[in-house]
Coordinates of C-alpha atoms and ligand atoms in Angstrom, one line a residue:
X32 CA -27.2 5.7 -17.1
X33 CA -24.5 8.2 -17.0
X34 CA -23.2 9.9 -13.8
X35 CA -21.3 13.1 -14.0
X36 CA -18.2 13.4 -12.3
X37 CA -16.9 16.3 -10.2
X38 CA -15.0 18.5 -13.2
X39 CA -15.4 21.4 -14.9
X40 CA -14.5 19.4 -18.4
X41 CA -16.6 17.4 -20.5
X42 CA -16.0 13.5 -19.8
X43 CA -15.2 12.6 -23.6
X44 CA -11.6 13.0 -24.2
X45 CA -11.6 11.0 -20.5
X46 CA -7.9 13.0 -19.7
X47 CA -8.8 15.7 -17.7
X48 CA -9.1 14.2 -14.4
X49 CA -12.5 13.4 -12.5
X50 CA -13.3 12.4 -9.4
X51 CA -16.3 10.6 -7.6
X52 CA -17.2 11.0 -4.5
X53 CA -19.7 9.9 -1.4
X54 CA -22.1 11.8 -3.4
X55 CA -22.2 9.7 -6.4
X56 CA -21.8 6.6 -4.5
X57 CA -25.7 6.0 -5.0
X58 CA -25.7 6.5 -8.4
X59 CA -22.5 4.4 -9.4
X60 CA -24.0 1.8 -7.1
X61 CA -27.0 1.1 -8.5
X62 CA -25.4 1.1 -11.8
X63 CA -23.7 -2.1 -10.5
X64 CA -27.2 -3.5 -9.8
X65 CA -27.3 -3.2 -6.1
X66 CA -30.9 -2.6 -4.5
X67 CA -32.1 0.1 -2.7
X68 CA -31.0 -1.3 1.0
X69 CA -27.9 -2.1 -0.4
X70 CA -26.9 0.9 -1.2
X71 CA -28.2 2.6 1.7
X72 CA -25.8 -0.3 3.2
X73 CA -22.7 0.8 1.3
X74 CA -23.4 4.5 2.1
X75 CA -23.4 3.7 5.3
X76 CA -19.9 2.0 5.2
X77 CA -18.4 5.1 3.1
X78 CA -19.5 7.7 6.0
X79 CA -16.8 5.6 8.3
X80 CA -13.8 4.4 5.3
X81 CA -13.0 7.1 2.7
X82 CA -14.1 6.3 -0.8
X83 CA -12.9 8.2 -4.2
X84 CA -12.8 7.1 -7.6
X85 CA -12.3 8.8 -10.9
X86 CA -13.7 8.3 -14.7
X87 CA -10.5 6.7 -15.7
X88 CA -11.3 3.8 -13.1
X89 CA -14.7 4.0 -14.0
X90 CA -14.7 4.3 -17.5
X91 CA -12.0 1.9 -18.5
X92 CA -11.4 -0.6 -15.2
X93 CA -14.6 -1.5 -14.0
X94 CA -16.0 -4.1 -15.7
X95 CA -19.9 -2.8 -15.0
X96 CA -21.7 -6.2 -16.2
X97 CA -19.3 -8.2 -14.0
X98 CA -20.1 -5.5 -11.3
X99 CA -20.8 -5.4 -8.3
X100 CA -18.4 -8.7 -8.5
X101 CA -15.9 -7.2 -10.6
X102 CA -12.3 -7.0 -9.2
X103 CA -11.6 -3.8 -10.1
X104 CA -14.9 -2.4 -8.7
X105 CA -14.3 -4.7 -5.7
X106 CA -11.0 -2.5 -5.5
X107 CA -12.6 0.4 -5.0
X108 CA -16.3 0.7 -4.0
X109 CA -17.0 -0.4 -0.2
X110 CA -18.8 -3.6 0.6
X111 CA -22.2 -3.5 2.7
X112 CA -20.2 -5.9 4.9
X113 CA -16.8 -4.9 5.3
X114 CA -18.0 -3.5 8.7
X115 CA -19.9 -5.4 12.0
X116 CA -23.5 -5.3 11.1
X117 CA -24.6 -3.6 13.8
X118 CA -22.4 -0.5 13.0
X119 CA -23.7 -0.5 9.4
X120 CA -27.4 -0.4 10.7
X121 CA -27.2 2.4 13.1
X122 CA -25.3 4.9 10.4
X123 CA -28.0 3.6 7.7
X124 CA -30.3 4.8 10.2
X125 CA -28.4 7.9 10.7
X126 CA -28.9 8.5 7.1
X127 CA -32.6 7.8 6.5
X128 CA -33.7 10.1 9.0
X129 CA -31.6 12.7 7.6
X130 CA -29.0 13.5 10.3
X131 CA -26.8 16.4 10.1
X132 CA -23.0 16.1 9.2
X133 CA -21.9 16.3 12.9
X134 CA -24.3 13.7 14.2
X135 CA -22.4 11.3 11.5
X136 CA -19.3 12.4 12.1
X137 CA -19.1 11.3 15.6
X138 CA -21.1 8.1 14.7
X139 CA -18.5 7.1 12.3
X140 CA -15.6 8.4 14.9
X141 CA -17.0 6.3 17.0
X142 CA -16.1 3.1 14.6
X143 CA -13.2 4.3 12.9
X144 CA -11.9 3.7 17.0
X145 CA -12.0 0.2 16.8
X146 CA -10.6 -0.1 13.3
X147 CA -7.0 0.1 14.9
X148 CA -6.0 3.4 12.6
X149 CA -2.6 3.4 12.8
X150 CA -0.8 -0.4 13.1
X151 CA 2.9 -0.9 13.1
X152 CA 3.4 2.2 15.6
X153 CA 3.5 4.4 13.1
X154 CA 2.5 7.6 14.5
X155 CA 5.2 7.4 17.6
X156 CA 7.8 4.8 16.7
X157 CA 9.4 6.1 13.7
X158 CA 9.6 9.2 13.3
X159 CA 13.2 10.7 14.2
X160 CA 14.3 13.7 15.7
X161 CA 16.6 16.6 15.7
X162 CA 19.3 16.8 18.3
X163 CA 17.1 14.1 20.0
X164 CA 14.6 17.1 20.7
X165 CA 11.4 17.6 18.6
X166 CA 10.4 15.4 15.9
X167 CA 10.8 16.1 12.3
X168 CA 7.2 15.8 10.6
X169 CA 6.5 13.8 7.7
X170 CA 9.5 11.6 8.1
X171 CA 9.8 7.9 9.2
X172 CA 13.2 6.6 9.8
X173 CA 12.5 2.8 10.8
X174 CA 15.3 0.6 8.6
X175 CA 18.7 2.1 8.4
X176 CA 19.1 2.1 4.6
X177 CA 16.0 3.8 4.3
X178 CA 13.9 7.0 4.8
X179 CA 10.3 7.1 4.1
X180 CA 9.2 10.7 3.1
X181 CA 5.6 11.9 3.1
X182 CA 5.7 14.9 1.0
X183 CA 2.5 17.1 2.4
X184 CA 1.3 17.8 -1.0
X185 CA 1.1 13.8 -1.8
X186 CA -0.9 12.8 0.6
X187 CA -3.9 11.7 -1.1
X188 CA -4.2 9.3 -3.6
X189 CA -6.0 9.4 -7.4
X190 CA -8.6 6.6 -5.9
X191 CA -8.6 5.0 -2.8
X192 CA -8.5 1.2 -2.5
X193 CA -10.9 0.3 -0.2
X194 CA -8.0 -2.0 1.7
X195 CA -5.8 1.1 1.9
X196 CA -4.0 0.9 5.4
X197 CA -3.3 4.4 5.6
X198 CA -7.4 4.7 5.3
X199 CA -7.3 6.9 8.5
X200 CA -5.6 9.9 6.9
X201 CA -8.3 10.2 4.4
X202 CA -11.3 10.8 6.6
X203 CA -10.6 13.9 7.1
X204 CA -8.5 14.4 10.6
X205 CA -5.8 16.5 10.2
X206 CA -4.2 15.1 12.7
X207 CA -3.7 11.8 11.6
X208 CA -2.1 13.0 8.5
X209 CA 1.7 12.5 8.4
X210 CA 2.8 15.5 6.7
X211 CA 5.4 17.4 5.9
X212 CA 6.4 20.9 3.3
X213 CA 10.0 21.0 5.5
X214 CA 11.8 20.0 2.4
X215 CA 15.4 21.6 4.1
X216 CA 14.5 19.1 7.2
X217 CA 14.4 16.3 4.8
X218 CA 16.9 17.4 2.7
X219 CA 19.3 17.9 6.1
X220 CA 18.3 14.7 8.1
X221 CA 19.8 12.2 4.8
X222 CA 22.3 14.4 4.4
X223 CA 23.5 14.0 7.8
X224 CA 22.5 10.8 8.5
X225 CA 25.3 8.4 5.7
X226 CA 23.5 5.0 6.1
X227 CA 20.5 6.2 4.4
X228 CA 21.2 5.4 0.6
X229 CA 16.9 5.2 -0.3
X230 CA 14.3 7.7 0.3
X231 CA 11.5 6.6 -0.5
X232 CA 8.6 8.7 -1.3
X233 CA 5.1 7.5 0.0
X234 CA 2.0 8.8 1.1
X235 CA -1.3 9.1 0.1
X236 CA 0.3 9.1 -4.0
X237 CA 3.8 11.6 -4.2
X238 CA 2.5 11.2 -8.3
X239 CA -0.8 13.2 -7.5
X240 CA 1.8 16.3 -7.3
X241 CA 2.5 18.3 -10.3
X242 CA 6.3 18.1 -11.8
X243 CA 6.9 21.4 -10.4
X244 CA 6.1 20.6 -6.7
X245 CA 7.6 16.7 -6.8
X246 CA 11.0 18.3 -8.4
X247 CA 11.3 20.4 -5.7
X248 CA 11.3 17.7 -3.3
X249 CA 13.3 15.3 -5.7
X250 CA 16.1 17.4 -6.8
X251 CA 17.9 18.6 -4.1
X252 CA 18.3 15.3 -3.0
X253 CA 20.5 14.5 -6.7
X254 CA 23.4 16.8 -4.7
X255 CA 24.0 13.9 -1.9
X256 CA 26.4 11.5 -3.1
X257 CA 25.6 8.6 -0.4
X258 CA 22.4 8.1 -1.5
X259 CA 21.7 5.8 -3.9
X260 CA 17.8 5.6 -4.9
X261 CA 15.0 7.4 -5.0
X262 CA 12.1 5.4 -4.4
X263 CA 8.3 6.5 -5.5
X264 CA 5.6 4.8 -3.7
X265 CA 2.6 4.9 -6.2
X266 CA -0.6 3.6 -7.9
X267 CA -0.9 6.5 -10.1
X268 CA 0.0 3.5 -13.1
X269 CA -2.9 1.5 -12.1
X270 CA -5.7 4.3 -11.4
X271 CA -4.4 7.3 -13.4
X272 CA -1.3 6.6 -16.3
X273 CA -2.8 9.5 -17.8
X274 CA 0.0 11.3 -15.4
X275 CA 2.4 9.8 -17.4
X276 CA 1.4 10.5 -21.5
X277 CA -1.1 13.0 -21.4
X278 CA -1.3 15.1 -18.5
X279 CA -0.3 18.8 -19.0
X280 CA 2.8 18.0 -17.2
X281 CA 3.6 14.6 -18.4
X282 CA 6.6 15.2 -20.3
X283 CA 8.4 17.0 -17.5
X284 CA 7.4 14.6 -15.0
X285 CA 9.7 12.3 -17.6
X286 CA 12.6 14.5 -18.0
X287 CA 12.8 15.2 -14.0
X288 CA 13.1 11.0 -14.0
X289 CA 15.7 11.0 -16.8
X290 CA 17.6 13.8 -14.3
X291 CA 17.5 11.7 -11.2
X292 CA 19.1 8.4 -13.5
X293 CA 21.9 10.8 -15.1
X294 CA 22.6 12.0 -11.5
X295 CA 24.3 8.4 -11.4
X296 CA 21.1 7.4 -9.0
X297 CA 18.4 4.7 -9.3
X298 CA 14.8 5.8 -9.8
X299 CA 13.2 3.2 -8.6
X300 CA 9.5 3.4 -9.2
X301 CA 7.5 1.2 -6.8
X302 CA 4.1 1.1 -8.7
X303 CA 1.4 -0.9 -6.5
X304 CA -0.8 -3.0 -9.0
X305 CA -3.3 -5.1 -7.6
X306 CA -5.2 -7.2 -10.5
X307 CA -4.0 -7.9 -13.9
X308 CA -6.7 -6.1 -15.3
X309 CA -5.1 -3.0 -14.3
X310 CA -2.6 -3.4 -17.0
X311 CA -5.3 -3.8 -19.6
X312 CA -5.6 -0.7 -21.3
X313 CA -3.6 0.3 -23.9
X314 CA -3.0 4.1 -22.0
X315 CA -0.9 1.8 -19.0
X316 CA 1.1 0.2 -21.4
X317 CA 2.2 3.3 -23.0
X318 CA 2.3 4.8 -19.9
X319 CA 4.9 1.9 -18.6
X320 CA 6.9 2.1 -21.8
X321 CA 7.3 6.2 -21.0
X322 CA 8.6 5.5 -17.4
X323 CA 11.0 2.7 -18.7
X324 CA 12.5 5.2 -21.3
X325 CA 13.7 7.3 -18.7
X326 CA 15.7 4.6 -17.0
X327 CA 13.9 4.5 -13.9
X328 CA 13.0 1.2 -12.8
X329 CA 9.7 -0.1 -12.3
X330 CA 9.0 -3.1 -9.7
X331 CA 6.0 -4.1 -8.6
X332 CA 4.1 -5.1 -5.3
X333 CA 0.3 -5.3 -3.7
X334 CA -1.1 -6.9 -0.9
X335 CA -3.2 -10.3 -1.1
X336 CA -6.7 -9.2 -0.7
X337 CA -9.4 -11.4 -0.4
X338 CA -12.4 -11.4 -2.7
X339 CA -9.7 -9.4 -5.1
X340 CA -6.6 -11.3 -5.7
X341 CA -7.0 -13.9 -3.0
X342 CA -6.1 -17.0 -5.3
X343 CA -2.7 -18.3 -7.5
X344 CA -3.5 -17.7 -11.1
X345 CA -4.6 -14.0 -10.6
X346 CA -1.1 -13.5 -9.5
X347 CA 0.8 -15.7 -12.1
X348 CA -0.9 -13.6 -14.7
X349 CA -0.2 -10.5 -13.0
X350 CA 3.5 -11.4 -12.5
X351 CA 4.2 -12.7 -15.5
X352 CA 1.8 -9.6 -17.4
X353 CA 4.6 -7.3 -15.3
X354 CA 7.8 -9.2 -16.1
X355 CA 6.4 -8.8 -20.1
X356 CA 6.8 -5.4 -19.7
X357 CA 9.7 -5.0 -18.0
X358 CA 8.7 -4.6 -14.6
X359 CA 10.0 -6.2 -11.6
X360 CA 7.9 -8.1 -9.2
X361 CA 9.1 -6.6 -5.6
X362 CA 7.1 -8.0 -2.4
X363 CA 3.7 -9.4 -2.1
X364 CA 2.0 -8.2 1.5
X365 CA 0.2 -9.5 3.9
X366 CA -3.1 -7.3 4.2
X367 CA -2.4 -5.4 7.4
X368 CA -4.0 -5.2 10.8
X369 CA -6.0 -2.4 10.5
X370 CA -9.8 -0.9 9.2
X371 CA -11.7 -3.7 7.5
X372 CA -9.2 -6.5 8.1
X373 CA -11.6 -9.2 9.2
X374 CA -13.2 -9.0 6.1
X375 CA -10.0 -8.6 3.6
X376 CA -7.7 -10.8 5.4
X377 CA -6.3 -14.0 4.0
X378 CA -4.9 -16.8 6.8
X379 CA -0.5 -16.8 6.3
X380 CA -1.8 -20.7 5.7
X381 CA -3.5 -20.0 2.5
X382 CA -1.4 -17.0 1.7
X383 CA 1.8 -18.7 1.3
X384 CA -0.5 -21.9 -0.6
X385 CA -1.3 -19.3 -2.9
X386 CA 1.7 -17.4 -2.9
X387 CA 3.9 -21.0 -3.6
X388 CA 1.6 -22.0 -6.5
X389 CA 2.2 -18.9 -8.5
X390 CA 5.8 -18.6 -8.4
X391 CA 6.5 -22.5 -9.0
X392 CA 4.3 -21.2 -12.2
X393 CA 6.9 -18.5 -13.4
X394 CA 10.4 -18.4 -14.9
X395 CA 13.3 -17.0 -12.6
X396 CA 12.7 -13.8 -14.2
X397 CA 9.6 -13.2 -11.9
X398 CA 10.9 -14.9 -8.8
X399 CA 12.4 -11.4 -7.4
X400 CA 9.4 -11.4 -5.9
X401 CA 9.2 -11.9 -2.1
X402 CA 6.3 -12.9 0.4
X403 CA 4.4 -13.1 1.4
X404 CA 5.5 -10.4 3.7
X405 CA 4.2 -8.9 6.8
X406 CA 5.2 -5.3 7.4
X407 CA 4.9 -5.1 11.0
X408 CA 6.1 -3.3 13.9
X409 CA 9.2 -5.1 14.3
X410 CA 9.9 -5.7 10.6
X411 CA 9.1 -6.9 7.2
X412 CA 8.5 -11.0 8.1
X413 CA 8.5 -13.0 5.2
X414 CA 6.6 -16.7 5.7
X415 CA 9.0 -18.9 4.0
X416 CA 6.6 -22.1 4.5
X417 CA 5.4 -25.0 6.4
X418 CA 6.6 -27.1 7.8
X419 CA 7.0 -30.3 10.2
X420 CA 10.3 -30.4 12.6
X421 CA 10.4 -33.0 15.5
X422 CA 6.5 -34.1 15.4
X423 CA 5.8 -30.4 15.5
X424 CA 3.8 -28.1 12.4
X425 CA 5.4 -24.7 12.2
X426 CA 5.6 -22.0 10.0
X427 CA 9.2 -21.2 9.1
X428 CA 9.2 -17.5 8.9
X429 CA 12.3 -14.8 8.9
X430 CA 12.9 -10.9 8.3
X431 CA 13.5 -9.4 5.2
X432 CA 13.7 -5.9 7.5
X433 CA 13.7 -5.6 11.1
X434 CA 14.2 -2.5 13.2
X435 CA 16.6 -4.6 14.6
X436 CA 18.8 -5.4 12.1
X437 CA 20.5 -8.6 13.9
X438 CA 17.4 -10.0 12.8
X439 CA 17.6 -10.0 9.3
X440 CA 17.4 -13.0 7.2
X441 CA 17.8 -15.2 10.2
X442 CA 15.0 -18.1 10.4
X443 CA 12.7 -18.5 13.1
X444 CA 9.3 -20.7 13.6
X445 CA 6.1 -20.3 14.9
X446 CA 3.3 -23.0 15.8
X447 CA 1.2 -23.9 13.3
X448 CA -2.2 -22.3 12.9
X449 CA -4.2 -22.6 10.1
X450 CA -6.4 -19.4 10.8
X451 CA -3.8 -17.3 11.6
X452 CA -3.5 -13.6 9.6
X453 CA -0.9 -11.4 11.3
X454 CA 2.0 -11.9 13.2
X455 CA 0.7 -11.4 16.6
X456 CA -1.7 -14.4 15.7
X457 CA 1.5 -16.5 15.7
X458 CA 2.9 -18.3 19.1
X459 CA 6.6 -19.2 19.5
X460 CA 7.5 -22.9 18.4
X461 CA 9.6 -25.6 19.0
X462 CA 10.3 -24.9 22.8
X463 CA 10.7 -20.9 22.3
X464 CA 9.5 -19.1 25.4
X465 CA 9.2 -15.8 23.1
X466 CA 9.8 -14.0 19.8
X467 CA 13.2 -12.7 18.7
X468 CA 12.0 -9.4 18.9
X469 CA 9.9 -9.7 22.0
X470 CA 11.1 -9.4 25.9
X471 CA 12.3 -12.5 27.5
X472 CA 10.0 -13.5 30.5
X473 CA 11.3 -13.2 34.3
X474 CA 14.4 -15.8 34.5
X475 CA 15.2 -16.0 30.8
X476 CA 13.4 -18.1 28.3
X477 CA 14.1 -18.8 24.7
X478 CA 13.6 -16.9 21.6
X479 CA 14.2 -19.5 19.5
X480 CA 17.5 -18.1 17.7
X481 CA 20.8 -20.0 17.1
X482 CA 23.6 -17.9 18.7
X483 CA 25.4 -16.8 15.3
X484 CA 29.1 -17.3 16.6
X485 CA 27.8 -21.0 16.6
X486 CA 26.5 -21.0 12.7
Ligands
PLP636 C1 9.2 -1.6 3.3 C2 9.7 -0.5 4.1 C3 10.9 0.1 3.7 C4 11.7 -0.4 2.5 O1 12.2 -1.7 2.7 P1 12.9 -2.4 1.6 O2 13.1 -3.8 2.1 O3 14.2 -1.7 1.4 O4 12.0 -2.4 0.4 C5 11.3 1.2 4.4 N1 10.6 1.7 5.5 C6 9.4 1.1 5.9 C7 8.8 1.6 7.1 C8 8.9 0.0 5.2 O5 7.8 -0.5 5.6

């Protein structure tokens, strides 16, 4: 059974890119082997979280006899029950009798509500401001070093994983896009601002631009001598490395990298791989052996998803696949606290089990990893471990970034608790009143840190 894509090209060459959508979810669905209720089930869920995919996924990721228990399609096909049950009936229902587009739309509003759409703070917190008046779009500002740039034209993504936490900007309200084509803004806030030496581009994918809209963002930022890298957020390796050998603009995309190293600046290239099979086909290979060439450096992160990556040697293999080609491992993540977390989420417990067996398993070379880390509205927490001090479990835990940066890389503890999955599961430890980062209680309290001057 074939199902045609949404292009104006023939599939065969499998270069041009293709995407699938909602309405070929049926189709591609059954092809796994799901019944007709299931589907319905799955349709269901994809009215609420956004759902893309393209041939290259399709044709050369998804293992389709393994499917639907495949990795890979795991990655990017919703589950039946990645939402309450209840919610999943009542759309289901909404689709058998046929209801009109509005009908579902507030339906699925109406659970996209409770899927907390935007953790860490990030609509409010982070974004800075000019002369302390209005705020600049499509900027965060949250860690001094570095400034997190959400180029409008990058904010979608070649597929969508179905644990993306930036899920809410894909279902189609504009206003929960971060956005921003103010390229002089950006350009003026680093400029003016010294301490930021990274900007990091992110989105949605900045590689799902063409070379001749990413340059224009990229290159005026080669004139400002403080900065030091520039960062690219993307899983274009993973879900599209045609971007990279064969795409019209492939080659320039490679020269504008070789630019940005010759400007005396780090490319740093933060591709997001979340299975070993990703790096499978020979096409990612080649298309990791171009990036390399240009002397941009590749490191490598993803968050620990259950059902996907949720155990050691999947991670062993994909560090060590990643360290054989010359990549970096950079942070493993703590799924976040947002859309379909309940069913994704991995306990801290089990994550750092699993995090500890794979990296006792590889050489030094692959131990620049870190994590696993939560990036949370106070910072990036790392869990260093468990652990037992005075009669008491804990989890020994510090911050690898913290909006407050007297934070950073000091220790701190919380209680034990195997089911634990975020940081505001975790209770103070060891006679703490309160977290570092939280508000001491009426009369003072602890917050478990040792006054540095007495290190
Ligand atoms: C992770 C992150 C960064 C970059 O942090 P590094 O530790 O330098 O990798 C910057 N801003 C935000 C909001 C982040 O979550």
């Amino acid at each position: 059974m074939s199902v045609t894509p949404d292009a104006a090209q023939s599939p065969s060459a499998g270069r041009r890119f293709r995407a699938y959508t909602t309405k070929h979810l049926d189709e591609l669905t059954a092809r796994a082997g799901l019944a007709a209720d299931e589907r319905l089930a799955v349709r269901a869920v994809a009215t609420v979280l956004p759902f893309r995919v393209n041939s290259y996924v399709v044709d050369e990721l998804i293992d389709w006899d393994a499917a639907p228990d495949d990795p890979i399609y795991k990655l990017v096909f919703p589950q039946a029950d990645m939402l309450p049950q209840e919610d999943v009936s009542r759309i289901a229902d909404l689709l058998s009798a046929g209801a009109d587009r509005k009908e579902l739309n507030q339906a699925a509003n109406q659970v996209r509500a409770t899927l907390n759409p935007h953790p860490a703070g990030q609509m409010d917190l982070n974004v800075p401001t000019k002369g302390n008046e209005e705020p600049i779009p499509g900027i965060q500002h949250k860690y001094n070093e570095t400034v997190l740039f959400f180029p409008k034209q990058g904010q979608t993504c070649h597929a969508y994983c179905t644990y993306c936490f930036r899920w809410a900007q894909f279902v189609g309200d504009a206003d929960l896009k971060f956005a921003s084509s103010e390229i002089d803004q950006m350009v003026e806030y680093v400029r003016s601002h010294p301490e930021v030496t990274s900007v990091l581009f992110t989105g949605g994918d900045p590689m799902i631009m063409g070379e001749g809209v990413i340059s224009k963002y990229i290159e005026p930022l080669l004139e400002i001598d403080h900065l030091e890298a520039i960062r690219i957020g993307t899983k274009a390796l993973g879900y599209w490395p045609q971007r990279f050998v064969t795409d019209p603009d492939a080659d320039d995309t490679l020269r504008l990298f070789e630019k940005v190293v010759e400007s005396g600046k780090n490319l740093a290239f933060m591709a997001h791989f979340s299975h070993p099979n990703e790096m499978a086909p020979e096409l990612v290979q080649e298309a990791v052996r171009r990036v390399r060439n240009t002397g941009a450096v590749i490191r490598t992160q993803a968050p620990m998803i259950r059902t996907i990556n949720d155990d050691a040697a999947t991670w062993e293999s994909m560090w060590r696949t990643h360290l054989r080609h010359g990549m970096v491992p950079y942070y493993m993540f703590v799924e976040r606290d947002t859309g379909p977390q309940d069913y994704f989420a991995v306990p801290l417990a089990e994550a750092y089990d699993i995090f500890r067996t794979a990296y006792q398993n590889v050489s030094g070379l692959a131990r620049t990893v870190r994590g696993p880390s939560m990036s949370a509205t106070p910072g990036k927490v790392c869990v260093d471990g468990v652990t037992e001090i005075a009669g008491e479990k804990v989890f020994v835990l510090h911050f690898i970034q913290a909006r407050d940066p007297e934070l950073v890389g000091r220790p701190f503890f919380a209680k034990y608790d195997e089911k634990a999955a975020w940081l505001f599961d975790l209770k103070p430890a060891l006679g703490a009143t309160h977290f570092p980062w939280e508000v001491p209680p009426e009369g003072g309290g602890s917050n478990g840190l040792i006054d540095p001057t007495r290190l």
